Coordinates of C-alpha atoms and ligand atoms in Angstrom, one line a residue:
X1 CA -83.1 15.7 50.4
X2 CA -79.3 14.9 50.1
X3 CA -77.3 14.8 46.9
X4 CA -76.9 11.0 47.3
X5 CA -80.6 10.3 47.5
X6 CA -82.0 8.3 44.7
X7 CA -85.8 8.6 44.8
X8 CA -86.6 6.9 41.5
X9 CA -84.3 3.9 42.2
X10 CA -82.4 4.7 39.0
X11 CA -78.8 3.5 39.0
X12 CA -76.4 4.7 36.3
X13 CA -74.9 1.7 34.4
X14 CA -71.1 1.1 34.6
X15 CA -69.0 2.8 32.0
X16 CA -68.0 -0.4 30.1
X17 CA -71.6 -1.4 29.5
X18 CA -72.4 2.1 28.3
X19 CA -69.9 1.7 25.4
X20 CA -71.5 -1.6 24.3
X21 CA -74.8 0.1 24.1
X22 CA -73.4 2.7 21.8
X23 CA -72.3 0.0 19.3
X24 CA -75.6 -1.9 19.6
X25 CA -77.7 1.2 19.1
X26 CA -76.0 2.7 16.0
X27 CA -74.0 0.1 14.1
X28 CA -75.0 1.4 10.6
X29 CA -73.8 4.9 11.4
X30 CA -70.3 3.9 12.4
X31 CA -69.5 0.8 10.2
X32 CA -69.2 0.6 6.5
X33 CA -71.2 -2.2 4.9
X34 CA -68.0 -3.9 3.7
X35 CA -64.8 -3.3 5.6
X36 CA -61.7 -3.6 3.3
X37 CA -59.3 -4.0 6.2
X38 CA -61.2 -7.1 7.3
X39 CA -61.1 -8.6 3.8
X40 CA -64.6 -7.5 3.1
X41 CA -66.2 -9.5 5.9
X42 CA -70.0 -9.0 6.1
X43 CA -71.2 -6.4 8.5
X44 CA -72.9 -8.9 10.9
X45 CA -69.6 -10.9 11.2
X46 CA -67.7 -7.7 11.7
X47 CA -70.2 -6.4 14.2
X48 CA -70.1 -9.5 16.3
X49 CA -66.3 -9.3 16.3
X50 CA -66.6 -5.7 17.4
X51 CA -69.1 -6.8 20.1
X52 CA -66.6 -9.4 21.4
X53 CA -63.8 -6.8 21.3
X54 CA -66.0 -4.2 23.0
X55 CA -67.0 -6.8 25.6
X56 CA -63.3 -7.4 26.2
X57 CA -62.6 -3.7 26.5
X58 CA -65.4 -3.3 28.9
X59 CA -64.1 -6.2 31.0
X60 CA -60.6 -4.7 30.9
X61 CA -62.0 -1.3 31.9
X62 CA -64.0 -2.9 34.8
X63 CA -60.9 -4.7 36.0
X64 CA -58.9 -1.5 35.7
X65 CA -61.5 0.4 37.6
X66 CA -61.7 -2.2 40.3
X67 CA -57.9 -2.0 40.8
X68 CA -58.2 1.8 40.9
X69 CA -61.0 1.6 43.5
X70 CA -59.0 -0.9 45.6
X71 CA -56.0 1.5 45.4
X72 CA -58.2 4.4 46.6
X73 CA -59.6 2.3 49.4
X74 CA -56.1 1.2 50.4
X75 CA -54.9 4.8 50.5
X76 CA -58.0 6.0 52.5
X77 CA -57.5 3.2 55.0
X78 CA -53.9 4.1 55.5
X79 CA -54.8 7.8 55.9
X80 CA -57.3 6.8 58.6
X81 CA -54.7 4.7 60.4
X82 CA -52.3 7.6 60.1
X83 CA -54.8 10.1 61.6
X84 CA -55.8 7.8 64.5
X85 CA -52.1 7.1 65.1
X86 CA -51.5 10.8 65.2
X87 CA -54.3 11.3 67.7
X88 CA -52.9 8.6 69.9
X89 CA -49.3 9.6 69.5
X90 CA -48.0 10.2 73.0
X91 CA -44.7 11.9 71.9
X92 CA -44.5 15.5 73.1
X93 CA -44.7 17.7 70.1
X94 CA -43.1 21.1 69.6
X95 CA -45.8 22.1 67.3
X96 CA -48.4 20.2 69.2
X97 CA -50.5 18.8 66.4
X98 CA -49.3 18.9 62.8
X99 CA -52.8 18.5 61.5
X100 CA -56.3 19.3 62.7
X101 CA -58.8 16.5 63.0
X102 CA -61.8 17.1 60.7
X103 CA -64.5 19.2 62.2
X104 CA -67.4 17.1 63.6
X105 CA -69.6 20.0 64.6
X106 CA -73.3 19.3 64.7
X107 CA -75.6 19.7 61.7
X108 CA -78.1 22.2 63.0
X109 CA -81.7 22.4 61.7
X110 CA -83.9 25.4 62.3
X111 CA -87.4 24.9 63.5
X112 CA -89.9 27.6 62.5
X113 CA -89.1 30.4 64.9
X114 CA -89.7 34.2 64.8
X115 CA -86.6 36.2 65.5
X116 CA -85.1 39.6 64.7
X117 CA -83.9 39.8 61.1
X118 CA -80.1 39.4 60.9
X119 CA -78.1 42.1 59.3
X120 CA -74.6 42.4 57.9
X121 CA -74.7 46.2 58.0
X122 CA -75.7 46.7 61.6
X123 CA -74.3 45.2 64.8
X124 CA -71.4 45.7 67.2
X125 CA -68.9 48.1 65.8
X126 CA -66.9 48.8 69.0
X127 CA -65.3 45.4 69.1
X128 CA -63.8 42.9 66.6
X129 CA -66.1 39.9 66.2
X130 CA -63.9 37.6 64.0
X131 CA -60.2 36.5 64.2
X132 CA -57.9 36.8 61.2
X133 CA -58.4 33.0 60.7
X134 CA -62.2 33.6 60.7
X135 CA -63.1 32.2 64.0
X136 CA -66.0 34.1 65.6
X137 CA -65.2 36.1 68.7
X138 CA -68.3 35.9 70.9
X139 CA -69.5 39.2 72.5
X140 CA -72.9 40.1 73.8
X141 CA -75.0 41.3 71.0
X142 CA -73.4 39.1 68.3
X143 CA -75.8 36.2 68.7
X144 CA -79.4 35.3 69.3
X145 CA -79.5 33.1 72.4
X146 CA -83.1 31.9 71.7
X147 CA -82.3 31.0 68.1
X148 CA -79.1 29.2 69.1
X149 CA -80.8 27.2 71.9
X150 CA -83.5 26.2 69.5
X151 CA -80.9 24.9 67.1
X152 CA -79.1 22.8 69.6
X153 CA -82.0 21.5 71.7
X154 CA -83.2 18.9 69.2
X155 CA -79.7 17.4 69.2
X156 CA -80.0 16.7 73.0
X157 CA -76.4 17.7 73.5
X158 CA -74.5 16.9 76.7
X159 CA -71.9 19.2 78.3
X160 CA -69.2 18.1 80.8
X161 CA -67.5 20.5 83.1
X162 CA -64.3 19.8 85.0
X163 CA -63.6 21.9 88.1
X164 CA -60.8 21.4 90.7
X165 CA -61.3 22.2 94.3
X166 CA -58.2 21.0 96.1
X167 CA -57.4 22.1 99.7
X168 CA -59.0 25.3 100.7
X169 CA -60.4 25.9 97.2
X170 CA -63.3 23.7 98.2
X171 CA -64.9 26.8 99.7
X172 CA -65.6 28.2 96.3
X173 CA -67.4 25.2 95.0
X174 CA -70.9 25.9 96.4
X175 CA -71.1 29.3 94.7
X176 CA -69.6 27.9 91.5
X177 CA -72.2 25.1 91.4
X178 CA -75.2 27.2 92.5
X179 CA -74.5 30.0 89.9
X180 CA -73.8 27.4 87.2
X181 CA -77.3 26.1 87.8
X182 CA -78.7 29.6 87.2
X183 CA -76.6 30.5 84.1
X184 CA -74.6 27.6 82.6
X185 CA -76.4 25.8 79.8
X186 CA -79.7 26.1 81.5
X187 CA -82.2 23.5 80.2
X188 CA -79.4 21.3 78.8
X189 CA -77.7 18.1 80.0
X190 CA -74.7 19.1 82.2
X191 CA -72.4 16.8 84.1
X192 CA -70.0 18.5 86.5
X193 CA -66.9 16.5 87.4
X194 CA -65.5 17.8 90.7
X195 CA -61.9 16.9 91.5
X196 CA -61.1 17.3 95.2
X197 CA -59.1 15.9 98.1
X198 CA -62.0 16.8 100.4
X199 CA -65.0 14.8 99.2
X200 CA -66.5 15.0 102.6
X201 CA -66.8 18.7 102.4
X202 CA -68.8 18.7 99.3
X203 CA -71.6 21.4 99.4
X204 CA -75.3 20.3 98.9
X205 CA -76.5 22.0 95.8
X206 CA -79.9 21.2 94.2
X207 CA -79.3 20.2 90.5
X208 CA -82.1 20.5 88.0
X209 CA -83.3 17.5 85.9
X210 CA -80.6 16.3 83.4
X211 CA -77.8 17.8 85.5
X212 CA -75.5 16.1 87.9
X213 CA -72.3 16.2 89.9
X214 CA -69.7 13.4 90.1
X215 CA -66.9 13.7 92.6
X216 CA -63.4 12.3 92.0
X217 CA -60.8 12.1 94.7
X218 CA -57.4 13.5 94.0
X219 CA -54.4 13.7 96.3
X220 CA -53.6 16.9 98.2
X221 CA -50.5 18.9 97.2
X222 CA -48.1 21.3 98.9
X223 CA -47.7 23.4 95.8
X224 CA -50.5 25.3 94.1
X225 CA -48.5 25.3 90.9
X226 CA -48.7 21.5 90.8
X227 CA -52.4 21.4 91.5
X228 CA -53.0 23.9 88.7
X229 CA -50.7 22.1 86.2
X230 CA -51.8 18.6 87.2
X231 CA -55.3 19.4 85.9
X232 CA -54.3 18.7 82.3
X233 CA -53.4 15.1 83.1
X234 CA -56.7 14.6 84.9
X235 CA -58.7 16.2 82.1
X236 CA -57.0 14.0 79.6
X237 CA -57.8 10.8 81.7
X238 CA -61.4 11.9 82.2
X239 CA -61.9 12.4 78.5
X240 CA -60.5 8.9 77.8
X241 CA -62.9 7.4 80.4
X242 CA -65.9 9.4 79.0
X243 CA -65.3 7.6 75.7
X244 CA -67.3 10.1 73.7
X245 CA -70.4 9.9 76.0
X246 CA -70.5 13.7 76.2
X247 CA -70.5 16.1 73.3
X248 CA -68.6 19.0 74.7
X249 CA -66.4 19.7 77.7
X250 CA -65.5 22.9 79.5
X251 CA -62.6 23.1 82.0
X252 CA -63.2 26.0 84.5
X253 CA -61.5 27.6 87.5
X254 CA -63.5 27.0 90.7
X255 CA -62.8 30.3 92.3
X256 CA -65.3 32.0 90.0
X257 CA -69.0 32.6 89.7
X258 CA -71.5 32.8 86.9
X259 CA -73.3 36.2 86.6
X260 CA -74.9 35.8 83.2
X261 CA -75.8 33.4 80.5
X262 CA -73.1 31.0 79.3
X263 CA -74.7 28.7 76.8
X264 CA -74.8 27.3 73.3
X265 CA -73.2 30.3 71.7
X266 CA -69.9 29.1 73.3
X267 CA -70.0 25.7 71.6
X268 CA -67.3 24.9 69.1
X269 CA -64.6 22.4 68.1
X270 CA -61.9 24.1 70.1
X271 CA -62.9 27.1 72.3
X272 CA -60.6 29.5 74.1
X273 CA -61.3 32.6 76.3
X274 CA -59.4 35.8 76.0
X275 CA -57.9 36.8 79.3
X276 CA -59.4 40.0 80.7
X277 CA -56.1 41.3 81.8
X278 CA -54.1 41.6 78.6
X279 CA -56.4 42.3 75.6
X280 CA -55.1 45.8 75.2
X281 CA -51.5 44.8 75.3
X282 CA -49.1 44.4 72.4
X283 CA -48.1 40.8 71.8
X284 CA -44.5 41.3 72.9
X285 CA -45.9 42.4 76.3
X286 CA -48.2 39.3 76.8
X287 CA -47.1 37.1 79.7
X288 CA -46.2 34.1 77.6
X289 CA -43.3 31.9 78.6
X290 CA -40.2 33.7 77.1
X291 CA -37.4 31.3 78.0
X292 CA -36.4 29.3 74.9
X293 CA -35.5 26.2 77.0
X294 CA -39.2 25.8 77.9
X295 CA -41.6 23.9 75.6
X296 CA -44.1 26.7 76.2
X297 CA -41.8 29.3 74.7
X298 CA -43.3 32.0 72.4
X299 CA -41.1 34.6 70.8
X300 CA -42.0 38.4 71.1
X301 CA -43.4 38.4 67.5
X302 CA -45.5 35.3 68.1
X303 CA -49.0 34.8 69.7
X304 CA -52.5 36.0 68.8
X305 CA -54.2 36.7 72.1
X306 CA -53.4 35.8 75.7
X307 CA -55.9 33.1 76.6
X308 CA -57.0 32.1 80.1
X309 CA -56.0 28.8 81.7
X310 CA -59.2 29.2 83.8
X311 CA -61.6 28.5 81.0
X312 CA -61.3 26.5 77.8
X313 CA -63.3 23.7 76.1
X314 CA -64.7 22.2 72.9
X315 CA -65.3 18.8 71.5
X316 CA -63.9 16.0 73.6
X317 CA -61.3 14.8 71.1
X318 CA -59.9 18.3 70.6
X319 CA -59.7 19.1 74.3
X320 CA -58.1 15.7 74.8
X321 CA -55.4 16.4 72.3
X322 CA -54.8 19.8 73.8
X323 CA -54.7 18.6 77.4
X324 CA -52.4 15.7 76.5
X325 CA -50.0 17.9 74.5
X326 CA -49.8 20.5 77.3
X327 CA -49.3 17.8 79.9
X328 CA -46.5 16.1 78.0
X329 CA -44.8 19.4 77.3
X330 CA -45.1 20.4 80.9
X331 CA -43.6 17.1 82.0
X332 CA -40.8 17.4 79.5
X333 CA -40.1 20.9 80.9
X334 CA -40.0 19.4 84.4
X335 CA -37.5 16.8 83.4
X336 CA -35.4 19.7 82.1
X337 CA -35.8 21.5 85.4
X338 CA -38.0 24.3 84.1
X339 CA -41.5 25.3 85.0
X340 CA -43.3 27.7 82.6
X341 CA -44.1 31.2 83.9
X342 CA -47.9 30.4 84.3
X343 CA -47.7 26.6 84.3
X344 CA -50.4 25.0 82.1
X345 CA -51.7 28.4 81.0
X346 CA -48.3 29.0 79.3
X347 CA -48.5 25.6 77.6
X348 CA -52.1 26.2 76.6
X349 CA -51.1 29.6 75.0
X350 CA -48.4 28.0 73.0
X351 CA -50.7 25.2 71.9
X352 CA -53.3 27.7 70.8
X353 CA -50.8 29.6 68.8
X354 CA -50.1 26.6 66.6
X355 CA -53.6 25.1 66.8
X356 CA -56.1 27.9 66.3
X357 CA -59.3 27.8 68.3
X358 CA -62.4 27.5 66.2
X359 CA -64.3 29.9 68.5
X360 CA -62.9 32.6 70.8
X361 CA -64.9 33.8 73.7
X362 CA -64.5 37.5 74.7
X363 CA -63.4 38.4 78.2
X364 CA -67.2 38.5 79.2
X365 CA -66.6 34.8 79.7
X366 CA -63.9 35.2 82.3
X367 CA -63.7 38.5 83.9
X368 CA -62.1 39.3 87.3
X369 CA -64.2 40.8 90.2
X370 CA -61.4 43.1 91.2
X371 CA -61.3 44.7 87.7
X372 CA -63.7 47.6 86.9
X373 CA -65.9 47.0 84.0
X374 CA -64.7 48.3 80.6
X375 CA -67.2 50.0 78.2
X376 CA -67.0 47.1 75.7
X377 CA -68.0 44.6 78.4
X378 CA -71.8 44.9 78.2
X379 CA -72.3 41.7 80.3
X380 CA -70.1 39.8 82.7
X381 CA -71.0 36.2 82.4
X382 CA -68.3 34.5 84.5
X383 CA -65.8 36.1 86.8
X384 CA -63.0 35.2 89.2
X385 CA -63.7 36.1 92.8
X386 CA -61.3 38.2 94.8
X387 CA -59.2 35.9 97.0
X388 CA -56.3 36.2 99.4
X389 CA -53.6 34.1 97.7
X390 CA -51.4 34.0 100.8
X391 CA -54.3 32.6 102.9
X392 CA -55.8 30.2 100.4
X393 CA -52.9 28.5 98.7
X394 CA -50.9 25.8 100.3
X395 CA -47.7 27.7 99.4
X396 CA -47.5 31.4 98.9
Ligands
LIG401 C1 -54.5 31.8 86.7 C2 -55.5 31.0 85.8 C3 -55.5 29.6 86.2 C4 -54.1 29.0 86.1 C5 -53.1 29.8 86.9 C6 -51.7 29.5 86.6 C7 -57.4 32.3 85.1 C8 -58.6 33.1 85.5 N1 -56.8 31.6 86.1 O1 -55.2 31.8 88.0 O2 -56.4 28.8 85.5 O3 -53.8 29.0 84.7 O4 -53.2 31.2 86.6 O5 -51.4 28.2 87.0 O6 -57.0 32.3 83.9 N2 -56.5 25.0 92.6 C9 -57.0 24.3 93.7 N3 -56.3 24.3 94.9 C10 -55.2 25.1 95.0 C11 -54.7 25.9 93.9 C12 -55.4 25.8 92.7 O7 -58.0 23.6 93.6 O8 -54.6 25.1 96.1 C13 -57.3 24.9 91.3 C14 -58.6 25.7 91.4 O9 -59.5 25.1 90.5 C15 -58.2 27.1 90.8 C16 -57.2 26.7 89.8 O10 -56.5 25.5 90.3 O11 -59.3 27.7 90.3 C17 -56.2 27.8 89.4 O12 -55.5 28.2 90.5 P1 -55.5 29.7 91.0 O13 -56.9 30.2 90.8 O14 -54.9 29.9 92.3 O15 -54.6 30.4 89.9 P2 -54.6 31.9 89.4 O16 -55.6 32.7 90.2 O17 -53.2 32.4 89.4

């Protein structure tokens, strides 16, 4: 039962009426029989005057309260207009978003389920499982997949994926889709949006019930940097078209395969993945954009982690704000004749420095096949395949 529930149907009376009751209930306690200030008027007369006065006071209080309520409503309305204006504001921002939209994570209800007793004394000790701003860092062994799925299943959530397969990258799509069917949100509604310039070369992959692929045609490009960076704009547009019909979205690199479960443990308002190549490095060594002229610039003393451009996600509105901001900053850079060191990945990293992710996924969620496994990586869930850049990219 919620705090606002009112099972007995009892409604507290307004404040002004409550005062009147006080007088009516206990006149003899509070009034002398003859009041000298009123020329010795009889108690009844005095009492009725007092009732009239109290009635007036009550009316005045009610009017005052109404004005106060109207004032509060006015301020609230303006605040909402301000928030939605901020969300739709298309100006590029140095500090991407000056506010964070309120969390709209799902309310999760547990069904009766037997699972291992949780402990705050035992668990993973070889890795850090929470950021300094108290976002969970998801590692194998830090969550119970069965419990999590049972919490999300009654909500009938839907997850969108965006994946780009432009030019020769179409060759990675079959493996990507097939392994996603085996490991990505198995048993949940998943809608994969494939952006390609080769819709005729789409592989045939059997999708389970509740899961589907939609193909969107995009132009070819002679520069891989443009393909990579252009993704933010297309992600932004897609989210606008989806019009909140999906609950979460993940944007993933196509030249990758799933090897292990990627599921409900990854859900959050704004989700980023720590890059497998740099999590042992000092922040001054991270490959952020270091030129101050770029809108992706981060100083040597800035930055939390180096996040992947190849996997990020969250609630639609959050990812929309991030994609739009990165895109606008990328375009602003282009007008100034500068391209960030790692295109949209650099802008993403700057955005996530100012707008902290609510959940951080460990490098289990984007490893690289050419890297040998480190002891803290108990399970590789998603990994970039080895590719010959010179052969596969339109420009080397
Ligand atoms: C890293 C990032 C990538 C991006 C890039 C810098 C990871 C694992 N990868 O990967 O997300 O930030 O650096 O721009 O963090 N694509 C095509 N056709 C092309 C070229 C690219 O479809 O001709 C798409 C495709 O979906 C690919 C993605 O763009 O997965 C990224 O390109 P990449 O894999 O060549 O970039 P890479 O390996 O440098």
